[in-house]
Amino acid sequence: MLASIASASAETLITSLSNHRVLINSNYTGTSIAVFGAIERDAQTVARATGYDVVVTVRGPRQFLVVREKERLGPIWINQERQKFPQAPAYLGVFTSRPIEKITSVQLRQRQKIGLRAIINAPDFTNERGAGADKQFREALYRLKAQAGLYLEDERGVTFLTADIFRASIPLPATAPPGDYSVEVTLFADTVILASTITHFELVKTDFEEQIGSVARDWSLFYGLATALVAIFFGWLASVIFRRD
């Protein structure tokens, strides 16, 4: 047991991001951030014959989400059951050096919440329990987020440049919300976790977009009234321009 513990703590993981602050302006169409990592071993540790595996998990800002089931009743659709996800990450990306099923066991993935499915199916992902419908709502949330490019998993997203140096690219679509993003990098060997690091980057609005966002957040009533007045003005202006006498 002591030998196993010593071996497990022999590797040190060092990671860095290409950018810790991404600015959103009027021309922003999405971007990507590179994750670089290096594996260091002490003088008494030799390279492992089986090599290493890496899993990079990116979580965006938390948000309150409600998934509703709609049913068609004649010509209209009505809401039926619903499920709340009060702490769901707005962005969730998992990038691995090879298929995650080959990296570690099912039990460890579920216990440590490693992999997109393990995170979504974790008991604390929602505070509600449905009678047989819980999985259905989780799958619906995943499907909607995946369609928007906000929940993704890439089993070849981590590339080893050498035996001890790796790189991963985190795509950030234009729909990714501003806020704080965490990047967790986990090192594996022989299906066992050896080391883990967590770092962060920030996605922020700048210039005019930042000012508008601040007004909408801090002066919501004024912002709503101003938006309605602007809409009414342009509607009246259009009716005058295109009026037929």
Coordinates of N, CA and C in Angstrom, one line a residue, residues 8 104 108 112 114 186-196:
A8 N 1.9 6.8 -6.7 CA 0.8 7.7 -7.2 C 1.1 9.2 -7.1
T104 N -10.5 5.1 -17.8 CA -10.8 4.7 -16.4 C -12.0 3.9 -16.3
L108 N -15.2 4.7 -11.2 CA -14.4 5.9 -10.9 C -15.0 7.1 -11.6
Q112 N -16.1 10.3 -9.3 CA -15.4 11.5 -9.5 C -16.0 12.5 -10.5
I114 N -16.3 12.3 -13.8 CA -15.4 12.4 -15.0 C -16.1 12.1 -16.2
T186 N -7.0 16.5 -15.3 CA -6.8 15.3 -14.5 C -5.9 14.4 -15.3
L187 N -4.8 13.9 -14.6 CA -3.9 13.0 -15.2 C -4.1 11.6 -14.7
F188 N -4.1 10.7 -15.7 CA -4.4 9.3 -15.4 C -3.2 8.4 -15.9
A189 N -3.1 7.2 -15.3 CA -2.2 6.2 -15.7 C -2.7 4.9 -15.2
D190 N -2.9 3.9 -16.1 CA -3.4 2.6 -15.7 C -4.8 2.7 -15.0
T191 N -5.6 3.6 -15.5 CA -7.0 3.9 -15.0 C -7.1 4.5 -13.6
V192 N -5.9 5.0 -13.1 CA -5.8 5.6 -11.8 C -5.5 7.1 -11.9
I193 N -6.2 7.9 -11.1 CA -5.9 9.3 -11.0 C -4.5 9.6 -10.3
L194 N -3.6 10.3 -11.0 CA -2.3 10.6 -10.4 C -2.3 12.0 -9.9
A195 N -2.8 13.0 -10.6 CA -2.8 14.4 -10.2 C -3.9 15.1 -10.9
S196 N -4.1 16.3 -10.3 CA -5.2 17.2 -10.9 C -4.9 18.6 -10.6

